[in-house]
PDB file of C-alpha atoms and ligand atoms in Angstrom:
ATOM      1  CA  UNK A   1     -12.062 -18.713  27.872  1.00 50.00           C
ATOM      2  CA  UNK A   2     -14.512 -15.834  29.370  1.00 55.00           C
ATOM      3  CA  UNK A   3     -16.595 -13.877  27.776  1.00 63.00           C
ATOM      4  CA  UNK A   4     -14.648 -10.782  28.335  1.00 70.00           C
ATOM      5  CA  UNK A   5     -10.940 -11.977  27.017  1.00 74.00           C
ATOM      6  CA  UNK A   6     -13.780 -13.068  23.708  1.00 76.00           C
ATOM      7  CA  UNK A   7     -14.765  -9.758  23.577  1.00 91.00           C
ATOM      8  CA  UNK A   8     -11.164  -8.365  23.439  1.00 87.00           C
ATOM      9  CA  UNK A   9     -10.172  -9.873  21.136  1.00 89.00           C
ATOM     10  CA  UNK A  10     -12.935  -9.065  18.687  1.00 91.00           C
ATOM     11  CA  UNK A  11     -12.173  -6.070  19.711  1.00 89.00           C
ATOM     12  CA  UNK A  12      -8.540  -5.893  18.536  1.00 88.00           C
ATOM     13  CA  UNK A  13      -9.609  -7.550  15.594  1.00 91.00           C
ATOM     14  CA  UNK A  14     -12.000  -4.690  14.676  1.00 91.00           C
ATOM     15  CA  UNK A  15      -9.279  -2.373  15.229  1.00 89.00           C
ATOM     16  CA  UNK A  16      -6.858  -4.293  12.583  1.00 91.00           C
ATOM     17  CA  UNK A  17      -9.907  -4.316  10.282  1.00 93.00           C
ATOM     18  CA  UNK A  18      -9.930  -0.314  10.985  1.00 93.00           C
ATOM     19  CA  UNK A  19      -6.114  -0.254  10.150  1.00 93.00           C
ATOM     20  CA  UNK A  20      -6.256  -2.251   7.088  1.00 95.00           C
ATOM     21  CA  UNK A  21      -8.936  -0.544   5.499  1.00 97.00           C
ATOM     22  CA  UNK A  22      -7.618   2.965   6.394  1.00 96.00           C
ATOM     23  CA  UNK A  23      -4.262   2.067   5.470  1.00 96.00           C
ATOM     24  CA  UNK A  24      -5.289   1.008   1.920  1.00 98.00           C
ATOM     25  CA  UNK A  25      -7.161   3.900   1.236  1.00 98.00           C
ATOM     26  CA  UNK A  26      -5.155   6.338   2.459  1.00 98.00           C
ATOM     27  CA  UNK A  27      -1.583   4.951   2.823  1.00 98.00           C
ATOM     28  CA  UNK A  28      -0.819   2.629   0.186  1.00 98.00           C
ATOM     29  CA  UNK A  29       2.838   1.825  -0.567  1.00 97.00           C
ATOM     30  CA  UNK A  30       4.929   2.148  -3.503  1.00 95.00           C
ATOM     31  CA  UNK A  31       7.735   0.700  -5.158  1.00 96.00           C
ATOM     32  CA  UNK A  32       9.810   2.744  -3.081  1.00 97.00           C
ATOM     33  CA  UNK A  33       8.831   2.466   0.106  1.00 98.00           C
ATOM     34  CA  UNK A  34       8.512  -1.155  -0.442  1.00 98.00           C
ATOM     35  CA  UNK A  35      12.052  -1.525  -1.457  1.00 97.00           C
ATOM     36  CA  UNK A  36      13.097   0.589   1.523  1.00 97.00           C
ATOM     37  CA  UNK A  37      11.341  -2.320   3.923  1.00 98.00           C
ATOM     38  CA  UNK A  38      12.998  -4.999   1.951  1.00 98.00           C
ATOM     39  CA  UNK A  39      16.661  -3.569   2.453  1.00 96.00           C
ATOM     40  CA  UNK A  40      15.945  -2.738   5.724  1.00 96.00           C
ATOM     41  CA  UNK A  41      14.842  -6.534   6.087  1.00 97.00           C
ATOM     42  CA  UNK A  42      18.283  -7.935   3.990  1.00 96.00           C
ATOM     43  CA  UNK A  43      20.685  -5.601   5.868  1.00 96.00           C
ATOM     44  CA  UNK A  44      19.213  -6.801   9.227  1.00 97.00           C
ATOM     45  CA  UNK A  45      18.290  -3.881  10.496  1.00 97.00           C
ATOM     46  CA  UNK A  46      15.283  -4.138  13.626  1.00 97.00           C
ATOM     47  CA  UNK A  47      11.979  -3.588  11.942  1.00 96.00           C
ATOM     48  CA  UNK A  48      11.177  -0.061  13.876  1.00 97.00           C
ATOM     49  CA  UNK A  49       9.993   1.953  11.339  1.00 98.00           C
ATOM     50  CA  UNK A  50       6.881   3.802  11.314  1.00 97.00           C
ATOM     51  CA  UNK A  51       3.707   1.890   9.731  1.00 97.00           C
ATOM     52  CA  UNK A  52       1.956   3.293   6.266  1.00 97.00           C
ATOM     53  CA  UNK A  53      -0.483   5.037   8.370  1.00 96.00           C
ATOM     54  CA  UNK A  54       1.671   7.292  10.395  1.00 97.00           C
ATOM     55  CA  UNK A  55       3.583   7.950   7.246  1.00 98.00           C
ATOM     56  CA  UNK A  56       0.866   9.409   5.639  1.00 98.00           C
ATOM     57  CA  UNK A  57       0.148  11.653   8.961  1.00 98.00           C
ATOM     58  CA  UNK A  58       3.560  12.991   8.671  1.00 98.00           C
ATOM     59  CA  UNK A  59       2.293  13.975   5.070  1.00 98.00           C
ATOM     60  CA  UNK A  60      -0.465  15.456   6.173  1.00 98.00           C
ATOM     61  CA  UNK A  61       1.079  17.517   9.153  1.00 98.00           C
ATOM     62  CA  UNK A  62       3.970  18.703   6.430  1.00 98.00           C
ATOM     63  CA  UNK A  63       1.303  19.723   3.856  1.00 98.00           C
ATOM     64  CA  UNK A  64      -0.565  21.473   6.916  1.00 98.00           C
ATOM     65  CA  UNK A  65       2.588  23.511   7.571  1.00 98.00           C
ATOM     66  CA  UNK A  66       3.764  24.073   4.303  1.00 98.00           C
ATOM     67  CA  UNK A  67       7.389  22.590   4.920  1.00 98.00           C
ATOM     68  CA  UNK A  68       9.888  23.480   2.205  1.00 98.00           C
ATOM     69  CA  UNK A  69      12.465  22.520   4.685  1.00 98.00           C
ATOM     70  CA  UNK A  70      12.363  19.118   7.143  1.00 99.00           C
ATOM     71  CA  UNK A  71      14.615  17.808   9.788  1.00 99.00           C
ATOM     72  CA  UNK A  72      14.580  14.083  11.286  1.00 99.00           C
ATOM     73  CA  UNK A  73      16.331  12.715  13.631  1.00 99.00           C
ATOM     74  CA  UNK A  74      16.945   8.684  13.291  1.00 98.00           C
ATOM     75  CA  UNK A  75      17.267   7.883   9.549  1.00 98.00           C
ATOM     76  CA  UNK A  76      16.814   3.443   9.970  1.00 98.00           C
ATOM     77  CA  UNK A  77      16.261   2.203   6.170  1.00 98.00           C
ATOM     78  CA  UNK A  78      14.689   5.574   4.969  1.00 98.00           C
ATOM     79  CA  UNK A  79      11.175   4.562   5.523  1.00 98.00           C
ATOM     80  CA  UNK A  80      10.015   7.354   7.111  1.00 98.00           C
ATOM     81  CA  UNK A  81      11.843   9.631   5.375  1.00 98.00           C
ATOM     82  CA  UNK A  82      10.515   8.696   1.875  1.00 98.00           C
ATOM     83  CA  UNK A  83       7.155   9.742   2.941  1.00 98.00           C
ATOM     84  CA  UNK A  84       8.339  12.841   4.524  1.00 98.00           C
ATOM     85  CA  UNK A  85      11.193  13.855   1.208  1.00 98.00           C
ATOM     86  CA  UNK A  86       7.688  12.965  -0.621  1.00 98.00           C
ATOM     87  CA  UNK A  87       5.340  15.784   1.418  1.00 98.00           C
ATOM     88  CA  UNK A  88       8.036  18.666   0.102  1.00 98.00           C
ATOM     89  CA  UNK A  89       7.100  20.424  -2.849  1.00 97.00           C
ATOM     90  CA  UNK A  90       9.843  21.245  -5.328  1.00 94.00           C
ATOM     91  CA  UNK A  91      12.899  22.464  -4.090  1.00 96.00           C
ATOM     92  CA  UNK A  92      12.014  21.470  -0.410  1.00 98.00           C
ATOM     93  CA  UNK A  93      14.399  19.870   1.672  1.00 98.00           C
ATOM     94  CA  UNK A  94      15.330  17.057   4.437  1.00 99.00           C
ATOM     95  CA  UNK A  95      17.660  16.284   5.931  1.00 99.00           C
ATOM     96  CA  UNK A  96      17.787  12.535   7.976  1.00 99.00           C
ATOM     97  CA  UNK A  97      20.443  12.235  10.704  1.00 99.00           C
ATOM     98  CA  UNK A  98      21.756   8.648  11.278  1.00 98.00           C
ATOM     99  CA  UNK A  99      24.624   7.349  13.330  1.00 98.00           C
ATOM    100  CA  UNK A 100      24.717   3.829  12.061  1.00 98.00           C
ATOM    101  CA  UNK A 101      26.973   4.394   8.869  1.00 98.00           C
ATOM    102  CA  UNK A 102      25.373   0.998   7.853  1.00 98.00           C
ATOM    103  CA  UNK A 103      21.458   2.429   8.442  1.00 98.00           C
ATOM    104  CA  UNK A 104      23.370   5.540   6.277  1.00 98.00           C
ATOM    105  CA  UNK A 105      24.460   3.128   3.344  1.00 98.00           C
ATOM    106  CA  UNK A 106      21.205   2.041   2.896  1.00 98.00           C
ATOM    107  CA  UNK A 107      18.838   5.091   3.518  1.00 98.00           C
ATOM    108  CA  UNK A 108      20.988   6.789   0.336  1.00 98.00           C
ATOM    109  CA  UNK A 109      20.389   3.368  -2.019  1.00 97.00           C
ATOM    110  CA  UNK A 110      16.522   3.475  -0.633  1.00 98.00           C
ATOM    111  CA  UNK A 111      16.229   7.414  -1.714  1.00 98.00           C
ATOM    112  CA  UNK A 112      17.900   6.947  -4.531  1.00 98.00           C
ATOM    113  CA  UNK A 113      15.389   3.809  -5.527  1.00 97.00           C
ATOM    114  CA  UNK A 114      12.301   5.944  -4.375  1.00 98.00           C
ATOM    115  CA  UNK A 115      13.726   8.848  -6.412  1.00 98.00           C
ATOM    116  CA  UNK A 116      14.035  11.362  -3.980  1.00 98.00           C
ATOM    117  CA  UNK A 117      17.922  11.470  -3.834  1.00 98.00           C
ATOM    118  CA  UNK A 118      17.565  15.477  -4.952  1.00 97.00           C
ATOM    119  CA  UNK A 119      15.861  16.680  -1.926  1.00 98.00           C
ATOM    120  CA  UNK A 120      16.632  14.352   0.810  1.00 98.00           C
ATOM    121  CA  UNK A 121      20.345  13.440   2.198  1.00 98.00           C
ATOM    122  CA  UNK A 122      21.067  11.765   5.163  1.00 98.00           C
ATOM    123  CA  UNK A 123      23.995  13.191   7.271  1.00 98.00           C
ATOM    124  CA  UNK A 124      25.916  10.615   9.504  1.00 98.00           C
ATOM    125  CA  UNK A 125      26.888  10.878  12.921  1.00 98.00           C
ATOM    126  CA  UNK A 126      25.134  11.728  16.745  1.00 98.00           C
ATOM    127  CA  UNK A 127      22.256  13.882  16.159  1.00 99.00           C
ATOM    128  CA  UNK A 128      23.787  15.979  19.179  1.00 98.00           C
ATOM    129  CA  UNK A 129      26.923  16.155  17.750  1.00 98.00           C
ATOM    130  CA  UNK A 130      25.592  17.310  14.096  1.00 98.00           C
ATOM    131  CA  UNK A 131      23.117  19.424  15.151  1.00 98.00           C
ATOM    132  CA  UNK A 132      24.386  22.408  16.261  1.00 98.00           C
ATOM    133  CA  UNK A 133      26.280  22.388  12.400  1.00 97.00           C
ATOM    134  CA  UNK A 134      22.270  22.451  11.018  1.00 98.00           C
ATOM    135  CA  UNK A 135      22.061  25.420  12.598  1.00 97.00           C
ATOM    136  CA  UNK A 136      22.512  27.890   9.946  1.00 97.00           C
ATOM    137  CA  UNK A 137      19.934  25.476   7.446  1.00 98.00           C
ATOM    138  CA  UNK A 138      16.879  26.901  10.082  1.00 98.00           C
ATOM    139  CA  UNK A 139      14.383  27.159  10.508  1.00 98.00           C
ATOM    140  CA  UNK A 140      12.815  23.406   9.409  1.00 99.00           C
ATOM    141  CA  UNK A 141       8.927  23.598   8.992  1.00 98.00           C
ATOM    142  CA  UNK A 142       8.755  20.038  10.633  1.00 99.00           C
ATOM    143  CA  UNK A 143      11.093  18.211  12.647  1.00 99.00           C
ATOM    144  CA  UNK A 144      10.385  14.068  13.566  1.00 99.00           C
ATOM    145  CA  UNK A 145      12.502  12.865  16.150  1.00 99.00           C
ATOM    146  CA  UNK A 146      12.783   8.804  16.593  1.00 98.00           C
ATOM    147  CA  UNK A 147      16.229   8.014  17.357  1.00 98.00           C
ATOM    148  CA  UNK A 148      17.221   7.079  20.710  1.00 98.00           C
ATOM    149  CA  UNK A 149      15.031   7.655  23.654  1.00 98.00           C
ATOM    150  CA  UNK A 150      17.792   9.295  26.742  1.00 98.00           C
ATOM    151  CA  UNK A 151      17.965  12.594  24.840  1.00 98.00           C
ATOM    152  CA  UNK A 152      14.452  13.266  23.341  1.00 99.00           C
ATOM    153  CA  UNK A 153      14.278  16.309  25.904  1.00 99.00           C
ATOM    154  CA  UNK A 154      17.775  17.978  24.567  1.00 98.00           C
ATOM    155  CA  UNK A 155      16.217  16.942  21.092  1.00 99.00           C
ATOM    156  CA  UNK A 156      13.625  18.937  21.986  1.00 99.00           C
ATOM    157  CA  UNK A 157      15.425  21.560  22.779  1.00 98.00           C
ATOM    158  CA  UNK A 158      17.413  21.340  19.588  1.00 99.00           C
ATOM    159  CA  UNK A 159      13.703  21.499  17.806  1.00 99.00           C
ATOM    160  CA  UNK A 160      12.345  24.698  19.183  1.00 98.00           C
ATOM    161  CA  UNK A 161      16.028  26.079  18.248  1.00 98.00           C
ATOM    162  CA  UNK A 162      15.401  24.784  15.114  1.00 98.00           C
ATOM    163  CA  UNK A 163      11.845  25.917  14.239  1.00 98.00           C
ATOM    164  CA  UNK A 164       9.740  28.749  13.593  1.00 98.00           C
ATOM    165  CA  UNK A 165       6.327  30.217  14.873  1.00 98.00           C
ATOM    166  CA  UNK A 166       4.052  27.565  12.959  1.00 98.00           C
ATOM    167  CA  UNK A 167       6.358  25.007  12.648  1.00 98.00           C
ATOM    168  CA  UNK A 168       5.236  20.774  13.418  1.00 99.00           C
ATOM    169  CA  UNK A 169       7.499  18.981  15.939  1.00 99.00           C
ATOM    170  CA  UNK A 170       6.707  15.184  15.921  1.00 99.00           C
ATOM    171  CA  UNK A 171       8.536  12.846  17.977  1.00 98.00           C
ATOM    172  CA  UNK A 172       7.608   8.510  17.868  1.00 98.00           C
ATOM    173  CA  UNK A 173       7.162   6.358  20.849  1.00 98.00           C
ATOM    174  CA  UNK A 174       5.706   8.845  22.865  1.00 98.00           C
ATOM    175  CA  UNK A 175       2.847   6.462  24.464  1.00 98.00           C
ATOM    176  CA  UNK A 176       5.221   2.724  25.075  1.00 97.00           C
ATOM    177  CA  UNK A 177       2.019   1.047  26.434  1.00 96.00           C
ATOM    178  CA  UNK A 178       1.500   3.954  28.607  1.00 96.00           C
ATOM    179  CA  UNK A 179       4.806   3.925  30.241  1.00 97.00           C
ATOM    180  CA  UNK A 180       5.799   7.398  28.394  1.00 98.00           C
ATOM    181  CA  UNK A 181       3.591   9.091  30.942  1.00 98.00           C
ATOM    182  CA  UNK A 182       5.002   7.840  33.963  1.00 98.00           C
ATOM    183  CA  UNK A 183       8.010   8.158  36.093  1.00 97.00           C
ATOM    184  CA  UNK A 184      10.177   5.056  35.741  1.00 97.00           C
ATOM    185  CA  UNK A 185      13.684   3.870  36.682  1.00 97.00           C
ATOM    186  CA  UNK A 186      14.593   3.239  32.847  1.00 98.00           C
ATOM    187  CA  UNK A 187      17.098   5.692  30.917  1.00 98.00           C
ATOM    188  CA  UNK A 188      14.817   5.599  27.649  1.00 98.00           C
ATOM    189  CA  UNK A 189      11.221   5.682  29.330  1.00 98.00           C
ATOM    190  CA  UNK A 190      12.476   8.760  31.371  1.00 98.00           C
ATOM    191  CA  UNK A 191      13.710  10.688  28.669  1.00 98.00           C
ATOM    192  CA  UNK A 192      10.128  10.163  26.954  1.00 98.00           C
ATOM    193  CA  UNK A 193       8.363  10.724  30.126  1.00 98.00           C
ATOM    194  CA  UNK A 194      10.519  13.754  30.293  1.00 98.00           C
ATOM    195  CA  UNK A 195       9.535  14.908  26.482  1.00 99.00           C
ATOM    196  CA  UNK A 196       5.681  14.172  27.119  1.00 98.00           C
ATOM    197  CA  UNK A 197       5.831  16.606  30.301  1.00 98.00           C
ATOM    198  CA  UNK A 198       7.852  19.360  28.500  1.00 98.00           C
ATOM    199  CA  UNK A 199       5.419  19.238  25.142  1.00 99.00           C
ATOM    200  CA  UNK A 200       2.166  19.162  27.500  1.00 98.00           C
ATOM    201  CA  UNK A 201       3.437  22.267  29.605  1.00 98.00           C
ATOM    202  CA  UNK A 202       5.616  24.292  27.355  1.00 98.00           C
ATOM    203  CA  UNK A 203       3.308  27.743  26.945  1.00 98.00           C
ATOM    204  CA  UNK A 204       4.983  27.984  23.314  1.00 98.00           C
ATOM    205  CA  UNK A 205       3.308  24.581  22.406  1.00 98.00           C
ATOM    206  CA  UNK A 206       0.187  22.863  21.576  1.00 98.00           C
ATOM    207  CA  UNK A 207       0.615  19.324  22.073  1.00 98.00           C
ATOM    208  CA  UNK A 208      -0.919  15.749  21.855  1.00 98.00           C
ATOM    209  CA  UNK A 209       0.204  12.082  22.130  1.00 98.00           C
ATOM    210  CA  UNK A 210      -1.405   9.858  19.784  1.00 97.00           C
ATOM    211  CA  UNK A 211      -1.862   6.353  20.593  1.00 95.00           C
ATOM    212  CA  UNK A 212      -1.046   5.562  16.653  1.00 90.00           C
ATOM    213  CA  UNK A 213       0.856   2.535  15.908  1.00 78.00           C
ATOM    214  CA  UNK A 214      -0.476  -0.430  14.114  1.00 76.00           C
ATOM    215  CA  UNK A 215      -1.838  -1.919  17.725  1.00 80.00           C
ATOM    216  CA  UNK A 216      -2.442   1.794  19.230  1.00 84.00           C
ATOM    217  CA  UNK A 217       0.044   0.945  22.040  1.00 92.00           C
ATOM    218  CA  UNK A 218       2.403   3.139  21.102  1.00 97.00           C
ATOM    219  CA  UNK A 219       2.735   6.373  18.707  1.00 97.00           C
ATOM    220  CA  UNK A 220       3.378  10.162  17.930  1.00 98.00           C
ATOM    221  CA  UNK A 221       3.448  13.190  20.041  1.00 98.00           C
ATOM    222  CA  UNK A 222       2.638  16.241  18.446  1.00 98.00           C
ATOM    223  CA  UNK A 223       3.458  19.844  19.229  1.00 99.00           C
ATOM    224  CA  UNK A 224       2.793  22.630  16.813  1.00 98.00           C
ATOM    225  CA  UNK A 225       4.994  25.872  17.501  1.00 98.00           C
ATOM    226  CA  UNK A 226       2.324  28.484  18.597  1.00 97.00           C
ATOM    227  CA  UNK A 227       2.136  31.134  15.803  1.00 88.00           C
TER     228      UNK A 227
HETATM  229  N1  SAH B   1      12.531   7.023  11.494  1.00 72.04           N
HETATM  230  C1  SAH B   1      12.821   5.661  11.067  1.00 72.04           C
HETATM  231  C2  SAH B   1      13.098   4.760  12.252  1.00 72.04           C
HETATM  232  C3  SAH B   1      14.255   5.211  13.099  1.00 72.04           C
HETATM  233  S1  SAH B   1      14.853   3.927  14.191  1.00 72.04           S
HETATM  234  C4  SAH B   1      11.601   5.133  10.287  1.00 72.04           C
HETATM  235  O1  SAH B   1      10.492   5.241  10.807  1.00 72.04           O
HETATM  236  O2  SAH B   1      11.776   4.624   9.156  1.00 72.04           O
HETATM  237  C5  SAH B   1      16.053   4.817  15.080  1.00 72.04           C
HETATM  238  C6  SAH B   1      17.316   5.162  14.303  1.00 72.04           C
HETATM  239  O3  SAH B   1      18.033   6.134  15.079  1.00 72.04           O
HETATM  240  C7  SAH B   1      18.281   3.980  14.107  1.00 72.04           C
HETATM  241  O4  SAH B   1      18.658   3.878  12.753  1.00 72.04           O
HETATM  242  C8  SAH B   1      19.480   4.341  14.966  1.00 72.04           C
HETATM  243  O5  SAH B   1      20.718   3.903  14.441  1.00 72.04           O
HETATM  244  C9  SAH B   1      19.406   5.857  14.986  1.00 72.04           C
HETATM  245  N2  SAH B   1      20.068   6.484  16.148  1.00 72.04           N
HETATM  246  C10 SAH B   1      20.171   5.993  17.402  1.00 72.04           C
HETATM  247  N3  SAH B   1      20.835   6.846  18.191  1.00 72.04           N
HETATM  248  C11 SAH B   1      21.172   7.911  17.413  1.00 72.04           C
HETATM  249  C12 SAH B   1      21.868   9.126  17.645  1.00 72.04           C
HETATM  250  N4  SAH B   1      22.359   9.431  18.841  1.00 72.04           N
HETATM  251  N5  SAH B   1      22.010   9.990  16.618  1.00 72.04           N
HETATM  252  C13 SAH B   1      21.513   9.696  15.392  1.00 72.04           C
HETATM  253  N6  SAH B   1      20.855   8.564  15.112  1.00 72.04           N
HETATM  254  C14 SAH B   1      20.669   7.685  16.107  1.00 72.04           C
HETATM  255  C1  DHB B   2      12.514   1.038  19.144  1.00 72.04           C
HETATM  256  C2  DHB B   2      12.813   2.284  18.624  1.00 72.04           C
HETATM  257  C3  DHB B   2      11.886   2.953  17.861  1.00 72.04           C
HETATM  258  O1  DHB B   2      12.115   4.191  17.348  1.00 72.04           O
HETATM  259  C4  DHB B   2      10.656   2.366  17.590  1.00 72.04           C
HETATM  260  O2  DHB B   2       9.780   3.056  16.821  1.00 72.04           O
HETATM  261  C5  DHB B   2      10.348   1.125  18.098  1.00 72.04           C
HETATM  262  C6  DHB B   2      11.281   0.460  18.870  1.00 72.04           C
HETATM  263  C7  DHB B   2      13.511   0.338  19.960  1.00 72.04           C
HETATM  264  O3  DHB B   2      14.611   0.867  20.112  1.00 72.04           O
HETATM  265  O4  DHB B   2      13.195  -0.751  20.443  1.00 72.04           O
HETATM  266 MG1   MG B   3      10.387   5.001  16.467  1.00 72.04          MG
END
C-alpha cells in the first residue's frame, strides 16, 4: 500500500468523523424519521433518501425563506419530507408528489407516525402529469426536486412557474461523482447536466451545487429566485 492511497483514506475517515459529529449536533433523528427509514427498509424500497444532514439544510433554507407553502417532487418513504412538513410553521403546507402508489402508502403511514399528517399530503401520480393541477396552490416558498433524473430541466421549468421572487429551488443528485457537470450519453446524467447548466446561467437565479452527501460525491443544487 503507498503512502498516498494511506493518506486517502485517513482522509475519508476524517471526513466521516466531520459527518458524524455534525450530524449529531445538528441533525439528530427522531422517532419519526426513524420509523420512516424502517418502513422504507420493510417495504423494500432502495435506500435513496437524503442523509440527516441535508435534511436539516432543507430546514434551514425553508426557515431562510419563510415557506408557509412547500412543493417536492419524489415522495420515497417520506424521509425527506418529514424534515421539510417539520420547517413549516403552523398552517404551512407540502405537498410530496409520488408515482409509486406503494412509496404513496407508506409516505401517508410515515406522516401520520411523525405527526405531520395535517400539513403534509402526498399526491400520487407523474409529477408532470400533476403539476400543472398545483398550479392554482402557487406560489411554493421552496420546491426540492429528487425524482427521476430525464426531466429535472422541465421540473425546472415547472419550479420557476411555481415560485416567487425569493423563493428556494433545491434539486438532489446534482454532483453524481462529477458526472452532473458533463456532457454524457446517459438519459439521467443529461437531464442533470442539463439542470446544472440552466441553474448556473439563468439571470433570474443564484445558484450552487453542493457536494453534500454522506461521502461528498454527490448532493444538492441550489438556486434562490432573485428577489
Ligand atoms: N425525496 C426522497 C427520495 C426520493 S427517491 C427522500 O429523500 O426521502 C425518488 C422518488 O421519486 C421515488 O419514490 C420514485 O418512485 C419517485 N418518482 C420517480 N419518477 C417519478 C415521477 N415521474 N413522478 C413522481 N415521482 C417519481
Ligand atoms: C437514485 C435516485 C436518487 O434520488 C438518489 O438520491 C440516489 C439514487 C437512483 O435512482 O439511483
Ligand atoms: Mg435523490
Amino acid at each position: 500500500m503507498s503512502d498516498n492511497t494511506v493518506s486517502l483514506q485517513q482522509q475519508a475517515q476524517i471526513r466521516k468523523g466531520i459527518e458524524t459529529d455534525i450530524g449529531q449536533l445538528f441533525a439528530v433523528e427522531d422517532e419519526g424519521l426513524q420509523y420512516a427509514l424502517r418502513a422504507a427498509k420493510e417495504g423494500g424500497l432502495p435506500e435513496i433518501q437524503i442523509s440527516p444532514i441535508q435534511g436539516k439544510l432543507l430546514q434551514v433554507l425553508a426557515a431562510a425563506c419563510h415557506a408557509r407553502k412547500i412543493l417536492e417532487i419524489g415522495s420515497l418513504a417520506g424521509y425527506s419530507g418529514i424534515w421539510l412538513a417539520r420547517a413549516l410553521p403552523a398552517g404551512g403546507r407540502l405537498i410530496t408528489l409520488e408515482v409509486n402508489e406503494h412509496h404513496a402508502n407508506i409516505v401517508r403511514h410515515a406522516f401520520s407516525k411523525a405527526g405531520v399528517s395535517d400539513r403534509a399530503e402526498v399526491r400520487v401520480g407523474k409529477a408532470l402529469d400533476l403539476l400543472p393541477q398545483v398550479q392554482s396552490e402557487a406560489p411554493f416558498d421552496l420546491v426540492f426536486i429528487d425524482a427521476d433524473k430525464p426531466p429535472y430541466p422541465q421540473y425546472l421549468e415547472w419550479a420557476l412557474r411555481l415560485t416567487r421572487p425569493g423563493s428556494i429551488i433545491v434539486a438532489d443528485n446534482c454532483v453524481r461523482d462529477g458526472h452532473a457537470f458533463h456532457k454524457s450519453e446517459d438519459e439521467g446524467l443529461t437531464g442533470l447536466f442539463e439542470y446544472n447548466q440552466r441553474i448556473a446561467n439563468d439571470p433570474r437565479l443564484v445558484s450552487l451545487a453542493l457536494p453534500m452527501d454522506d461521502d461528498y460525491t454527490d448532493g444538492f443544487a441550489i438556486a434562490v429566485v432573485r428577489p
